[in-house]
Amino acid sequence: MSQWTSAVGAAQLARQLTSQQPRPAGPGTRKPPAYRALADGIRLLVLEGRVPVAARLPAERELALSLSVSRTTVAAAYEALRAEGFLESRRGAGSWTAVPAGNPLPARGLEPLPPESLGSMIDLGCASLPAPEPWLTRAVQGALEELPPYAHTHGDYPAGLPTLRQMLAERYTERGIPTMPEQIMVTTGAMGAMDAICHLFAGRGERIAVESPSYANILQLMREAGARLVPVAMAEGLAGWDMARWRQVLRDAAPRLAYVVADFHNPTGALADEDQRRSLVEAARSAGTVLVVDETMSELYLDPDVEMPRPVCAFDPAGSTVLTVGSASKAFWAGMRIGWVRAAPDVIRSLVAARAYADLGTPVLEQLGVNWLMRTAGWDSAVSIRREQARDNRDALVAAVRRELPDWEFDVPSGGLTLWVRTGGLSGSRLAEVGERVGIRVPSGPRFGVDGAFEGYVRLPFTVGGPVAEEAATRLAAAARLVRTGATTGTEAPRTFVA
């Protein structure tokens, strides 16, 4: 990476370093030199994603004053980090964080497990649940009844079926955001929406600000579009969005786009409050950045006391700054590849025109199915089933992991489909590798970061419950023991597990 794309102030870095919990030293263990402890602390912040890659660090003198140490200590720590590949410097430009060349960067998402492997492998790779029957079957039946008139047309609707655009506009209006059908484009899932947005707004080499961590598949889509990702570290636990960092990055890096998941963030599960949403919109508008808000988890609140804040687009009702992406994949079923974009009418027209050279339009039958669900009681009933499934799975998984892996740390989110877990100092990449050998697929933390961050994390989705959740935790514990002891070869084949 040739230069820094964000900056970390001396006081901010000092707070993060002093908040780290030192590991208890074993008998006879010597305390490391001050410079070594400082270098290790900064390196850990980078690997955990709390300090983004390509973030400019404070000058040696500034950090020394904030930490009340000598400048020599800071200089020696910076030199150690440079030697290890975690810091790059250039005269006149300062020093910025990096990840050593050759480090594995498992950026791609996990492909779905083949059905024939499900008997022996527990798949925690995809945050998706089975279809909420009988509503999938009823939706398809309803769509087939409404299909004949459309069968007499060419079947290409680049902006989406007018009836579904109208339905989606009405649903936004009911949520307090007046919306016209001209502000809606139906897409092939949320990924199709993001692909269209990236190609329209962020050409090759453009900067896109992203949460750190963020949704792995979207990060990879942006990389393949040629974007330069600017990570903005999330606050600890479920605190979510650090607005001081966002304002600084949007001001200093001037990204063309910013991508956020404000509703039960994937992977952390954090829920942005109204002040954070308002501040994000104001900061993006001030910087001239287009703010893309992913709402795919917005209906998956799991606890009865959750008070959902207004949508982010409520603070930009005309859609000039905020583009909202929605989808049926998480709330209903991933096999129903229907997504949508809400934006200003001129933006929608541009997206539709650009789309003509990609996929022309979204399948008619699936659009009719989603429209049928939303027009009837089917959608609300199906989402209610989905919430109950996810809540039960979450509670079972949390209990099992706490019992089998008591040193793993996480905060339990009040919604969404994912648990973001700190693995007690173990490598998430090694856990993912060894896990496959003991019969469990789990995505490692670096999949959700930029340039190798979050090595000490894994993401656990709420896709299994009951005895399967118990077995999943048992297999994760087995993988953790193997990683901890270094015995990562020659493990026995996983036994078949029947739910």
CSV table of C-alpha atoms in Angstrom, one decimal:
chain,number,residue,atom,x,y,z
A,1,MET,CA,0.0,0.0,0.0
A,2,SER,CA,1.6,3.2,-1.1
A,3,GLN,CA,0.1,5.8,1.3
A,4,TRP,CA,-2.2,6.3,4.3
A,5,THR,CA,-5.9,6.7,3.8
A,6,SER,CA,-6.9,7.6,7.4
A,7,ALA,CA,-5.2,8.8,10.6
A,8,VAL,CA,-5.1,7.9,14.2
A,9,GLY,CA,-4.5,10.7,16.8
A,10,ALA,CA,-2.0,10.3,19.6
A,11,ALA,CA,-4.6,10.6,22.3
A,12,GLN,CA,-6.9,8.0,20.6
A,13,LEU,CA,-4.1,5.5,20.1
A,14,ALA,CA,-3.0,5.9,23.7
A,15,ARG,CA,-6.5,5.2,24.9
A,16,GLN,CA,-6.7,2.1,22.8
A,17,LEU,CA,-3.3,0.8,24.0
A,18,THR,CA,-4.0,1.4,27.7
A,19,SER,CA,-7.4,-0.3,27.3
A,20,GLN,CA,-5.8,-3.6,26.3
A,21,GLN,CA,-5.9,-6.3,28.9
A,22,PRO,CA,-2.4,-7.8,29.3
A,23,ARG,CA,-2.2,-11.5,29.4
A,24,PRO,CA,-0.9,-12.9,32.8
A,25,ALA,CA,2.7,-13.9,32.5
A,26,GLY,CA,3.6,-17.5,33.4
A,27,PRO,CA,6.1,-18.4,36.2
A,28,GLY,CA,9.6,-17.2,35.4
A,29,THR,CA,8.5,-15.1,32.4
A,30,ARG,CA,10.4,-11.9,31.9
A,31,LYS,CA,8.6,-8.6,31.3
A,32,PRO,CA,9.3,-7.4,27.8
A,33,PRO,CA,11.1,-4.2,27.2
A,34,ALA,CA,8.9,-1.1,27.0
A,35,TYR,CA,9.4,-0.7,23.2
A,36,ARG,CA,8.6,-4.3,22.6
A,37,ALA,CA,5.4,-4.1,24.6
A,38,LEU,CA,4.4,-0.9,22.7
A,39,ALA,CA,5.1,-2.6,19.3
A,40,ASP,CA,3.1,-5.7,20.3
A,41,GLY,CA,0.2,-3.5,21.4
A,42,ILE,CA,0.0,-1.6,18.1
A,43,ARG,CA,0.4,-4.8,16.1
A,44,LEU,CA,-2.5,-6.4,18.1
A,45,LEU,CA,-4.7,-3.4,17.4
A,46,VAL,CA,-4.0,-3.7,13.7
A,47,LEU,CA,-4.6,-7.5,13.6
A,48,GLU,CA,-7.9,-7.0,15.5
A,49,GLY,CA,-9.0,-4.2,13.2
A,50,ARG,CA,-9.2,-1.6,15.9
A,51,VAL,CA,-6.6,0.4,14.1
A,52,PRO,CA,-7.2,0.2,10.3
A,53,VAL,CA,-4.6,-0.9,7.8
A,54,ALA,CA,-3.2,2.2,6.0
A,55,ALA,CA,-3.9,4.4,9.0
A,56,ARG,CA,-1.3,7.1,9.6
A,57,LEU,CA,0.2,6.8,13.1
A,58,PRO,CA,1.0,9.9,15.2
A,59,ALA,CA,4.5,11.3,15.2
A,60,GLU,CA,6.9,9.8,17.7
A,61,ARG,CA,7.1,12.9,19.9
A,62,GLU,CA,3.2,13.2,20.0
A,63,LEU,CA,2.7,9.5,21.0
A,64,ALA,CA,5.5,9.7,23.6
A,65,LEU,CA,3.8,12.6,25.3
A,66,SER,CA,0.4,10.9,25.3
A,67,LEU,CA,1.8,7.6,26.7
A,68,SER,CA,4.3,9.4,29.1
A,69,VAL,CA,7.2,7.4,27.7
A,70,SER,CA,10.4,8.5,26.1
A,71,ARG,CA,10.6,9.3,22.4
A,72,THR,CA,13.3,6.7,22.1
A,73,THR,CA,10.8,4.0,23.2
A,74,VAL,CA,8.3,5.0,20.5
A,75,ALA,CA,11.0,5.2,17.9
A,76,ALA,CA,12.3,1.7,18.8
A,77,ALA,CA,8.7,0.4,18.7
A,78,TYR,CA,8.1,1.9,15.3
A,79,GLU,CA,11.3,0.5,14.0
A,80,ALA,CA,10.4,-3.0,15.2
A,81,LEU,CA,7.0,-2.7,13.5
A,82,ARG,CA,8.7,-1.6,10.3
A,83,ALA,CA,11.1,-4.6,10.5
A,84,GLU,CA,8.1,-7.0,10.9
A,85,GLY,CA,6.1,-5.5,8.1
A,86,PHE,CA,3.4,-3.8,10.2
A,87,LEU,CA,4.5,-0.3,9.5
A,88,GLU,CA,5.6,1.6,6.4
A,89,SER,CA,7.1,5.0,6.3
A,90,ARG,CA,8.1,7.6,3.8
A,91,ARG,CA,10.0,10.9,4.4
A,92,GLY,CA,7.5,13.7,4.5
A,93,ALA,CA,4.5,11.4,4.6
A,94,GLY,CA,4.9,9.9,8.1
A,95,SER,CA,4.3,6.2,9.0
A,96,TRP,CA,1.2,4.2,8.5
A,97,THR,CA,0.0,0.7,9.4
A,98,ALA,CA,0.4,-2.3,7.1
A,99,VAL,CA,0.2,-6.1,7.1
A,100,PRO,CA,3.3,-8.1,6.2
A,101,ALA,CA,3.6,-9.2,2.6
A,102,GLY,CA,2.7,-12.8,2.1
A,103,ASN,CA,0.2,-12.9,5.0
A,104,PRO,CA,-2.8,-15.0,4.0
A,105,LEU,CA,-5.7,-12.7,3.2
A,106,PRO,CA,-8.8,-15.0,3.0
A,107,ALA,CA,-11.0,-12.4,1.4
A,108,ARG,CA,-13.5,-14.5,-0.5
A,109,GLY,CA,-16.7,-15.6,1.1
A,110,LEU,CA,-17.3,-19.2,1.9
A,111,GLU,CA,-19.2,-21.0,-0.9
A,112,PRO,CA,-22.3,-22.9,0.2
A,113,LEU,CA,-21.5,-26.5,1.3
A,114,PRO,CA,-22.6,-29.1,-1.2
A,115,PRO,CA,-25.8,-31.0,0.0
A,116,GLU,CA,-24.0,-34.3,-0.1
A,117,SER,CA,-21.6,-33.1,2.6
A,118,LEU,CA,-24.2,-32.0,5.1
A,119,GLY,CA,-24.3,-35.3,6.9
A,120,SER,CA,-20.7,-35.1,8.2
A,121,MET,CA,-20.0,-31.3,8.2
A,122,ILE,CA,-21.7,-28.6,10.2
A,123,ASP,CA,-21.8,-25.5,8.0
A,124,LEU,CA,-21.4,-22.2,9.8
A,125,GLY,CA,-20.1,-20.5,6.7
A,126,CYS,CA,-23.4,-18.9,5.5
A,127,ALA,CA,-25.6,-16.7,7.6
A,128,SER,CA,-28.8,-18.0,6.1
A,129,LEU,CA,-31.7,-20.1,7.3
A,130,PRO,CA,-34.0,-22.6,5.6
A,131,ALA,CA,-37.1,-21.3,4.0
A,132,PRO,CA,-40.0,-20.5,6.4
A,133,GLU,CA,-42.6,-22.8,5.1
A,134,PRO,CA,-45.4,-23.0,4.3
A,135,TRP,CA,-44.9,-19.4,3.1
A,136,LEU,CA,-42.4,-20.1,0.3
A,137,THR,CA,-44.7,-22.7,-1.3
A,138,ARG,CA,-47.7,-20.3,-0.9
A,139,ALA,CA,-45.7,-17.4,-2.4
A,140,VAL,CA,-44.7,-19.5,-5.5
A,141,GLN,CA,-48.3,-20.7,-5.9
A,142,GLY,CA,-49.6,-17.1,-5.7
A,143,ALA,CA,-46.9,-16.0,-8.2
A,144,LEU,CA,-47.9,-18.7,-10.7
A,145,GLU,CA,-51.6,-17.5,-10.5
A,146,GLU,CA,-50.5,-13.9,-11.3
A,147,LEU,CA,-47.9,-14.9,-14.0
A,148,PRO,CA,-50.1,-15.3,-17.2
A,149,PRO,CA,-50.4,-11.6,-18.1
A,150,TYR,CA,-46.6,-11.2,-17.8
A,151,ALA,CA,-46.0,-14.2,-20.0
A,152,HIS,CA,-47.5,-12.3,-22.9
A,153,THR,CA,-44.7,-9.6,-22.6
A,154,HIS,CA,-41.0,-9.8,-23.3
A,155,GLY,CA,-40.4,-10.3,-19.6
A,156,ASP,CA,-37.5,-7.7,-19.2
A,157,TYR,CA,-38.2,-5.1,-16.6
A,158,PRO,CA,-34.8,-3.4,-15.9
A,159,ALA,CA,-36.3,-1.3,-13.0
A,160,GLY,CA,-38.4,-4.1,-11.7
A,161,LEU,CA,-42.1,-5.0,-12.0
A,162,PRO,CA,-44.2,-1.9,-11.5
A,163,THR,CA,-46.4,-3.7,-9.0
A,164,LEU,CA,-43.5,-4.6,-6.8
A,165,ARG,CA,-41.9,-1.2,-7.1
A,166,GLN,CA,-45.2,0.3,-5.9
A,167,MET,CA,-45.4,-2.2,-3.0
A,168,LEU,CA,-41.9,-1.4,-1.8
A,169,ALA,CA,-42.5,2.4,-2.1
A,170,GLU,CA,-45.7,2.0,0.0
A,171,ARG,CA,-43.8,0.0,2.7
A,172,TYR,CA,-41.2,2.8,3.0
A,173,THR,CA,-44.0,5.4,3.1
A,174,GLU,CA,-45.6,3.4,6.0
A,175,ARG,CA,-42.3,3.5,7.8
A,176,GLY,CA,-42.4,7.3,7.7
A,177,ILE,CA,-40.3,7.9,4.6
A,178,PRO,CA,-42.5,9.1,1.7
A,179,THR,CA,-41.4,7.2,-1.4
A,180,MET,CA,-42.5,7.0,-5.0
A,181,PRO,CA,-42.2,3.9,-7.2
A,182,GLU,CA,-39.7,6.0,-9.3
A,183,GLN,CA,-37.4,5.9,-6.3
A,184,ILE,CA,-37.2,2.1,-6.4
A,185,MET,CA,-35.2,-0.3,-8.5
A,186,VAL,CA,-35.6,-4.1,-8.0
A,187,THR,CA,-32.4,-6.1,-8.2
A,188,THR,CA,-31.1,-9.7,-8.1
A,189,GLY,CA,-30.5,-9.7,-4.4
A,190,ALA,CA,-28.6,-7.1,-2.3
A,191,MET,CA,-25.4,-8.2,-4.1
A,192,GLY,CA,-26.9,-7.2,-7.4
A,193,ALA,CA,-27.9,-3.8,-5.9
A,194,MET,CA,-24.3,-3.3,-4.6
A,195,ASP,CA,-22.8,-4.3,-7.9
A,196,ALA,CA,-24.9,-1.8,-9.8
A,197,ILE,CA,-24.1,1.0,-7.3
A,198,CYS,CA,-20.3,0.3,-7.3
A,199,HIS,CA,-20.2,0.3,-11.1
A,200,LEU,CA,-22.1,3.6,-11.3
A,201,PHE,CA,-20.4,5.5,-8.5
A,202,ALA,CA,-17.0,4.0,-7.8
A,203,GLY,CA,-14.9,3.3,-10.8
A,204,ARG,CA,-11.6,1.6,-10.7
A,205,GLY,CA,-9.3,3.3,-8.2
A,206,GLU,CA,-12.1,5.2,-6.3
A,207,ARG,CA,-12.1,5.1,-2.6
A,208,ILE,CA,-14.9,3.4,-0.6
A,209,ALA,CA,-15.1,3.8,3.2
A,210,VAL,CA,-16.2,0.6,4.9
A,211,GLU,CA,-16.8,-0.5,8.4
A,212,SER,CA,-14.0,-2.6,9.9
A,213,PRO,CA,-15.1,-5.4,10.2
A,214,SER,CA,-17.8,-5.6,7.4
A,215,TYR,CA,-19.7,-8.1,5.3
A,216,ALA,CA,-17.1,-10.3,3.5
A,217,ASN,CA,-18.9,-10.8,0.2
A,218,ILE,CA,-19.5,-7.0,-0.2
A,219,LEU,CA,-15.9,-6.3,0.5
A,220,GLN,CA,-14.8,-8.8,-2.1
A,221,LEU,CA,-17.3,-7.4,-4.6
A,222,MET,CA,-15.8,-3.9,-4.1
A,223,ARG,CA,-12.2,-5.3,-4.5
A,224,GLU,CA,-13.1,-6.9,-7.8
A,225,ALA,CA,-14.6,-3.7,-9.0
A,226,GLY,CA,-11.2,-2.1,-8.5
A,227,ALA,CA,-12.1,0.1,-5.5
A,228,ARG,CA,-9.7,1.2,-2.8
A,229,LEU,CA,-11.2,0.3,0.5
A,230,VAL,CA,-10.7,2.7,3.4
A,231,PRO,CA,-11.5,0.8,6.7
A,232,VAL,CA,-13.1,2.7,9.6
A,233,ALA,CA,-12.8,0.7,12.8
A,234,MET,CA,-16.0,-0.1,14.7
A,235,ALA,CA,-16.1,0.6,18.4
A,236,GLU,CA,-15.8,-2.2,20.9
A,237,GLY,CA,-18.5,-4.7,21.4
A,238,LEU,CA,-22.0,-3.6,20.3
A,239,ALA,CA,-21.2,0.2,20.6
A,240,GLY,CA,-21.0,0.3,16.8
A,241,TRP,CA,-20.0,3.4,15.0
A,242,ASP,CA,-17.3,5.8,16.2
A,243,MET,CA,-18.5,9.0,14.7
A,244,ALA,CA,-15.3,10.9,15.4
A,245,ARG,CA,-13.5,8.3,13.2
A,246,TRP,CA,-16.1,8.5,10.5
A,247,ARG,CA,-16.0,12.3,10.3
A,248,GLN,CA,-12.2,12.2,10.1
A,249,VAL,CA,-12.1,9.5,7.4
A,250,LEU,CA,-14.8,11.1,5.3
A,251,ARG,CA,-13.1,14.5,5.6
A,252,ASP,CA,-9.5,13.3,5.0
A,253,ALA,CA,-9.9,10.5,2.5
A,254,ALA,CA,-12.9,12.0,0.7
A,255,PRO,CA,-14.2,8.6,-0.5
A,256,ARG,CA,-16.7,8.5,-3.3
A,257,LEU,CA,-18.9,5.9,-1.5
A,258,ALA,CA,-19.3,4.8,2.1
A,259,TYR,CA,-20.9,1.4,2.9
A,260,VAL,CA,-22.6,0.7,6.3
A,261,VAL,CA,-24.9,-2.0,7.8
A,262,ALA,CA,-26.7,0.1,10.4
A,263,ASP,CA,-29.3,-2.6,11.4
A,264,PHE,CA,-27.7,-5.5,13.3
A,265,HIS,CA,-24.4,-5.1,11.6
A,266,ASN,CA,-22.8,-8.1,9.9
A,267,PRO,CA,-20.7,-9.5,11.6
A,268,THR,CA,-20.8,-7.7,15.0
A,269,GLY,CA,-24.6,-7.5,15.4
A,270,ALA,CA,-24.4,-3.8,16.5
A,271,LEU,CA,-27.5,-1.6,16.0
A,272,ALA,CA,-26.9,2.1,15.2
A,273,ASP,CA,-28.9,4.5,17.3
A,274,GLU,CA,-30.6,7.6,15.8
A,275,ASP,CA,-27.8,10.0,16.8
A,276,GLN,CA,-25.3,7.8,14.9
A,277,ARG,CA,-27.6,7.6,11.9
A,278,ARG,CA,-28.1,11.3,11.8
A,279,SER,CA,-24.4,12.0,12.2
A,280,LEU,CA,-23.5,9.5,9.5
A,281,VAL,CA,-25.8,11.3,7.0
A,282,GLU,CA,-24.5,14.7,8.0
A,283,ALA,CA,-20.9,13.7,7.7
A,284,ALA,CA,-21.4,12.1,4.3
A,285,ARG,CA,-23.3,15.1,3.0
A,286,SER,CA,-20.6,17.4,4.2
A,287,ALA,CA,-17.9,15.3,2.5
A,288,GLY,CA,-19.8,14.8,-0.7
A,289,THR,CA,-19.8,11.1,-0.1
A,290,VAL,CA,-22.7,8.8,-1.2
A,291,LEU,CA,-23.7,6.8,1.8
A,292,VAL,CA,-24.9,3.3,0.9
A,293,VAL,CA,-27.0,1.7,3.8
A,294,ASP,CA,-27.5,-2.0,3.8
A,295,GLU,CA,-30.9,-2.8,5.4
A,296,THR,CA,-31.0,-6.6,4.8
A,297,MET,CA,-31.1,-7.3,8.5
A,298,SER,CA,-33.5,-4.5,9.5
A,299,GLU,CA,-36.5,-6.8,10.3
A,300,LEU,CA,-34.5,-9.4,12.3
A,301,TYR,CA,-34.9,-7.9,15.7
A,302,LEU,CA,-35.0,-10.9,18.1
A,303,ASP,CA,-35.6,-9.5,21.6
A,304,PRO,CA,-39.0,-8.1,22.5
A,305,ASP,CA,-37.6,-5.0,24.1
A,306,VAL,CA,-35.8,-3.8,21.0
A,307,GLU,CA,-36.8,-0.3,19.9
A,308,MET,CA,-35.9,0.1,16.3
A,309,PRO,CA,-34.6,3.5,15.3
A,310,ARG,CA,-35.8,5.3,12.2
A,311,PRO,CA,-34.2,4.1,8.9
A,312,VAL,CA,-31.1,6.0,7.9
A,313,CYS,CA,-32.9,7.3,4.8
A,314,ALA,CA,-35.3,9.1,7.2
A,315,PHE,CA,-32.5,11.7,7.6
A,316,ASP,CA,-32.2,12.1,3.8
A,317,PRO,CA,-35.8,11.6,2.6
A,318,ALA,CA,-35.1,12.8,-1.0
A,319,GLY,CA,-32.3,10.2,-1.4
A,320,SER,CA,-29.7,12.6,-2.6
A,321,THR,CA,-27.0,11.4,-0.1
A,322,VAL,CA,-28.3,8.0,1.1
A,323,LEU,CA,-28.9,5.0,-1.1
A,324,THR,CA,-30.7,2.2,0.7
A,325,VAL,CA,-30.3,-1.4,-0.2
A,326,GLY,CA,-32.9,-4.0,0.9
A,327,SER,CA,-33.3,-7.7,0.3
A,328,ALA,CA,-35.6,-10.7,0.9
A,329,SER,CA,-32.6,-13.0,1.4
A,330,LYS,CA,-32.1,-12.7,5.2
A,331,ALA,CA,-35.6,-11.8,6.4
A,332,PHE,CA,-37.3,-14.5,4.1
A,333,TRP,CA,-35.0,-16.9,2.2
A,334,ALA,CA,-31.6,-16.6,0.5
A,335,GLY,CA,-33.0,-18.6,-2.4
A,336,MET,CA,-35.5,-15.8,-3.2
A,337,ARG,CA,-33.0,-13.6,-5.0
A,338,ILE,CA,-34.9,-10.3,-4.7
A,339,GLY,CA,-33.3,-7.1,-3.6
A,340,TRP,CA,-33.9,-3.4,-4.2
A,341,VAL,CA,-32.4,0.1,-4.1
A,342,ARG,CA,-34.2,3.2,-2.8
A,343,ALA,CA,-32.7,6.5,-4.0
A,344,ALA,CA,-33.5,9.7,-5.8
A,345,PRO,CA,-35.4,9.2,-9.1
A,346,ASP,CA,-32.4,10.5,-11.1
A,347,VAL,CA,-30.1,8.0,-9.4
A,348,ILE,CA,-32.5,5.2,-10.1
A,349,ARG,CA,-32.7,6.1,-13.8
A,350,SER,CA,-28.9,6.1,-14.0
A,351,LEU,CA,-28.7,2.7,-12.2
A,352,VAL,CA,-31.4,1.3,-14.6
A,353,ALA,CA,-29.6,2.6,-17.6
A,354,ALA,CA,-26.3,1.1,-16.5
A,355,ARG,CA,-27.9,-2.2,-15.6
A,356,ALA,CA,-28.9,-2.8,-19.2
A,357,TYR,CA,-25.4,-4.0,-19.9
A,358,ALA,CA,-25.3,-6.4,-16.9
A,359,ASP,CA,-28.3,-8.6,-16.2
A,360,LEU,CA,-31.2,-6.7,-17.9
A,361,GLY,CA,-33.6,-7.4,-15.0
A,362,THR,CA,-34.7,-9.6,-12.2
A,363,PRO,CA,-36.7,-12.9,-12.7
A,364,VAL,CA,-40.4,-12.1,-12.9
A,365,LEU,CA,-41.6,-15.1,-11.0
A,366,GLU,CA,-39.6,-14.3,-7.9
A,367,GLN,CA,-40.7,-10.7,-8.0
A,368,LEU,CA,-44.3,-11.8,-8.1
A,369,GLY,CA,-43.7,-14.1,-5.2
A,370,VAL,CA,-42.3,-11.3,-3.0
A,371,ASN,CA,-45.1,-9.0,-4.1
A,372,TRP,CA,-47.7,-11.7,-3.1
A,373,LEU,CA,-46.1,-12.1,0.3
A,374,MET,CA,-46.0,-8.3,1.0
A,375,ARG,CA,-49.5,-7.8,-0.3
A,376,THR,CA,-50.9,-10.5,2.0
A,377,ALA,CA,-50.1,-11.5,5.6
A,378,GLY,CA,-47.5,-13.8,4.3
A,379,TRP,CA,-44.5,-11.6,4.7
A,380,ASP,CA,-45.1,-10.7,8.3
A,381,SER,CA,-45.9,-14.3,9.2
A,382,ALA,CA,-42.8,-15.6,7.5
A,383,VAL,CA,-40.6,-13.0,9.1
A,384,SER,CA,-42.1,-13.8,12.5
A,385,ILE,CA,-41.1,-17.5,11.9
A,386,ARG,CA,-37.6,-16.4,10.9
A,387,ARG,CA,-37.2,-14.3,14.1
A,388,GLU,CA,-38.3,-17.2,16.3
A,389,GLN,CA,-35.9,-19.6,14.5
A,390,ALA,CA,-33.0,-17.1,14.8
A,391,ARG,CA,-33.7,-16.3,18.5
A,392,ASP,CA,-33.8,-20.0,19.5
A,393,ASN,CA,-30.7,-20.8,17.5
A,394,ARG,CA,-28.9,-17.7,19.0
A,395,ASP,CA,-29.7,-18.7,22.5
A,396,ALA,CA,-28.7,-22.4,22.0
A,397,LEU,CA,-25.4,-21.4,20.3
A,398,VAL,CA,-24.5,-18.8,22.9
A,399,ALA,CA,-25.1,-21.3,25.7
A,400,ALA,CA,-23.1,-24.1,24.0
A,401,VAL,CA,-20.1,-21.8,23.2
A,402,ARG,CA,-19.9,-20.4,26.7
A,403,ARG,CA,-19.9,-23.9,28.1
A,404,GLU,CA,-17.3,-25.5,25.7
A,405,LEU,CA,-15.1,-22.4,25.1
A,406,PRO,CA,-15.3,-20.2,28.2
A,407,ASP,CA,-12.3,-18.1,27.3
A,408,TRP,CA,-13.9,-16.9,24.0
A,409,GLU,CA,-15.4,-13.5,24.3
A,410,PHE,CA,-18.5,-12.0,22.6
A,411,ASP,CA,-21.4,-9.7,23.1
A,412,VAL,CA,-24.9,-11.1,22.4
A,413,PRO,CA,-26.7,-9.0,19.8
A,414,SER,CA,-30.4,-8.2,20.1
A,415,GLY,CA,-31.0,-9.0,16.4
A,416,GLY,CA,-29.4,-10.1,13.2
A,417,LEU,CA,-27.9,-13.5,12.4
A,418,THR,CA,-24.3,-13.4,13.5
A,419,LEU,CA,-22.1,-13.6,16.6
A,420,TRP,CA,-18.7,-11.9,16.4
A,421,VAL,CA,-16.3,-13.9,18.6
A,422,ARG,CA,-12.8,-13.1,19.9
A,423,THR,CA,-11.1,-16.5,20.1
A,424,GLY,CA,-8.9,-16.2,23.2
A,425,GLY,CA,-5.7,-15.4,21.3
A,426,LEU,CA,-6.0,-18.2,18.8
A,427,SER,CA,-5.7,-17.6,15.0
A,428,GLY,CA,-9.1,-17.5,13.3
A,429,SER,CA,-7.5,-18.6,10.1
A,430,ARG,CA,-6.0,-21.7,11.7
A,431,LEU,CA,-9.3,-22.4,13.5
A,432,ALA,CA,-11.1,-22.3,10.1
A,433,GLU,CA,-8.5,-24.6,8.5
A,434,VAL,CA,-8.5,-27.1,11.4
A,435,GLY,CA,-12.2,-26.9,11.8
A,436,GLU,CA,-12.8,-28.4,8.4
A,437,ARG,CA,-10.8,-31.5,9.5
A,438,VAL,CA,-13.0,-32.0,12.6
A,439,GLY,CA,-16.2,-31.5,10.8
A,440,ILE,CA,-17.1,-27.8,11.1
A,441,ARG,CA,-16.9,-24.9,8.6
A,442,VAL,CA,-16.4,-21.5,10.2
A,443,PRO,CA,-15.3,-18.2,8.5
A,444,SER,CA,-12.2,-16.6,10.0
A,445,GLY,CA,-12.1,-13.0,11.1
A,446,PRO,CA,-9.8,-11.8,8.3
A,447,ARG,CA,-12.6,-12.5,5.8
A,448,PHE,CA,-14.5,-9.5,7.3
A,449,GLY,CA,-11.5,-7.1,7.5
A,450,VAL,CA,-9.3,-5.2,5.1
A,451,ASP,CA,-5.8,-6.5,4.4
A,452,GLY,CA,-5.5,-9.1,7.1
A,453,ALA,CA,-7.2,-7.6,10.1
A,454,PHE,CA,-9.2,-9.6,12.8
A,455,GLU,CA,-7.0,-12.6,12.9
A,456,GLY,CA,-8.2,-13.3,16.4
A,457,TYR,CA,-11.9,-13.6,15.5
A,458,VAL,CA,-14.4,-15.9,13.9
A,459,ARG,CA,-18.0,-15.3,12.9
A,460,LEU,CA,-20.7,-17.7,14.1
A,461,PRO,CA,-24.1,-17.4,12.5
A,462,PHE,CA,-27.4,-18.4,14.1
A,463,THR,CA,-28.1,-21.1,11.6
A,464,VAL,CA,-28.1,-24.1,13.8
A,465,GLY,CA,-29.8,-24.9,17.1
A,466,GLY,CA,-30.6,-27.6,19.6
A,467,PRO,CA,-28.3,-30.7,19.4
A,468,VAL,CA,-26.6,-29.3,16.2
A,469,ALA,CA,-25.5,-26.2,18.1
A,470,GLU,CA,-24.2,-28.4,20.9
A,471,GLU,CA,-22.2,-30.5,18.5
A,472,ALA,CA,-21.0,-27.4,16.7
A,473,ALA,CA,-19.5,-26.0,19.9
A,474,THR,CA,-17.9,-29.4,20.7
A,475,ARG,CA,-16.2,-29.4,17.3
A,476,LEU,CA,-15.1,-25.8,17.7
A,477,ALA,CA,-13.6,-26.7,21.1
A,478,ALA,CA,-11.8,-29.7,19.5
A,479,ALA,CA,-10.4,-27.4,16.7
A,480,ALA,CA,-9.3,-24.9,19.4
A,481,ARG,CA,-7.4,-27.6,21.3
A,482,LEU,CA,-5.6,-28.7,18.2
A,483,VAL,CA,-4.6,-25.1,17.2
A,484,ARG,CA,-3.5,-24.4,20.8
A,485,THR,CA,-1.2,-27.4,20.9
A,486,GLY,CA,0.0,-27.1,17.4
A,487,ALA,CA,-1.3,-30.6,16.5
A,488,THR,CA,-3.0,-29.5,13.2
A,489,THR,CA,-2.3,-32.6,11.1
A,490,GLY,CA,-3.5,-36.1,11.1
A,491,THR,CA,-6.8,-35.4,12.8
A,492,GLU,CA,-9.5,-38.0,12.6
A,493,ALA,CA,-12.3,-37.7,10.1
A,494,PRO,CA,-15.5,-36.1,11.4
A,495,ARG,CA,-18.2,-38.4,12.4
A,496,THR,CA,-21.6,-38.3,10.7
A,497,PHE,CA,-24.1,-36.1,12.7
A,498,VAL,CA,-27.8,-36.4,12.3
A,499,ALA,CA,-30.0,-33.6,13.7
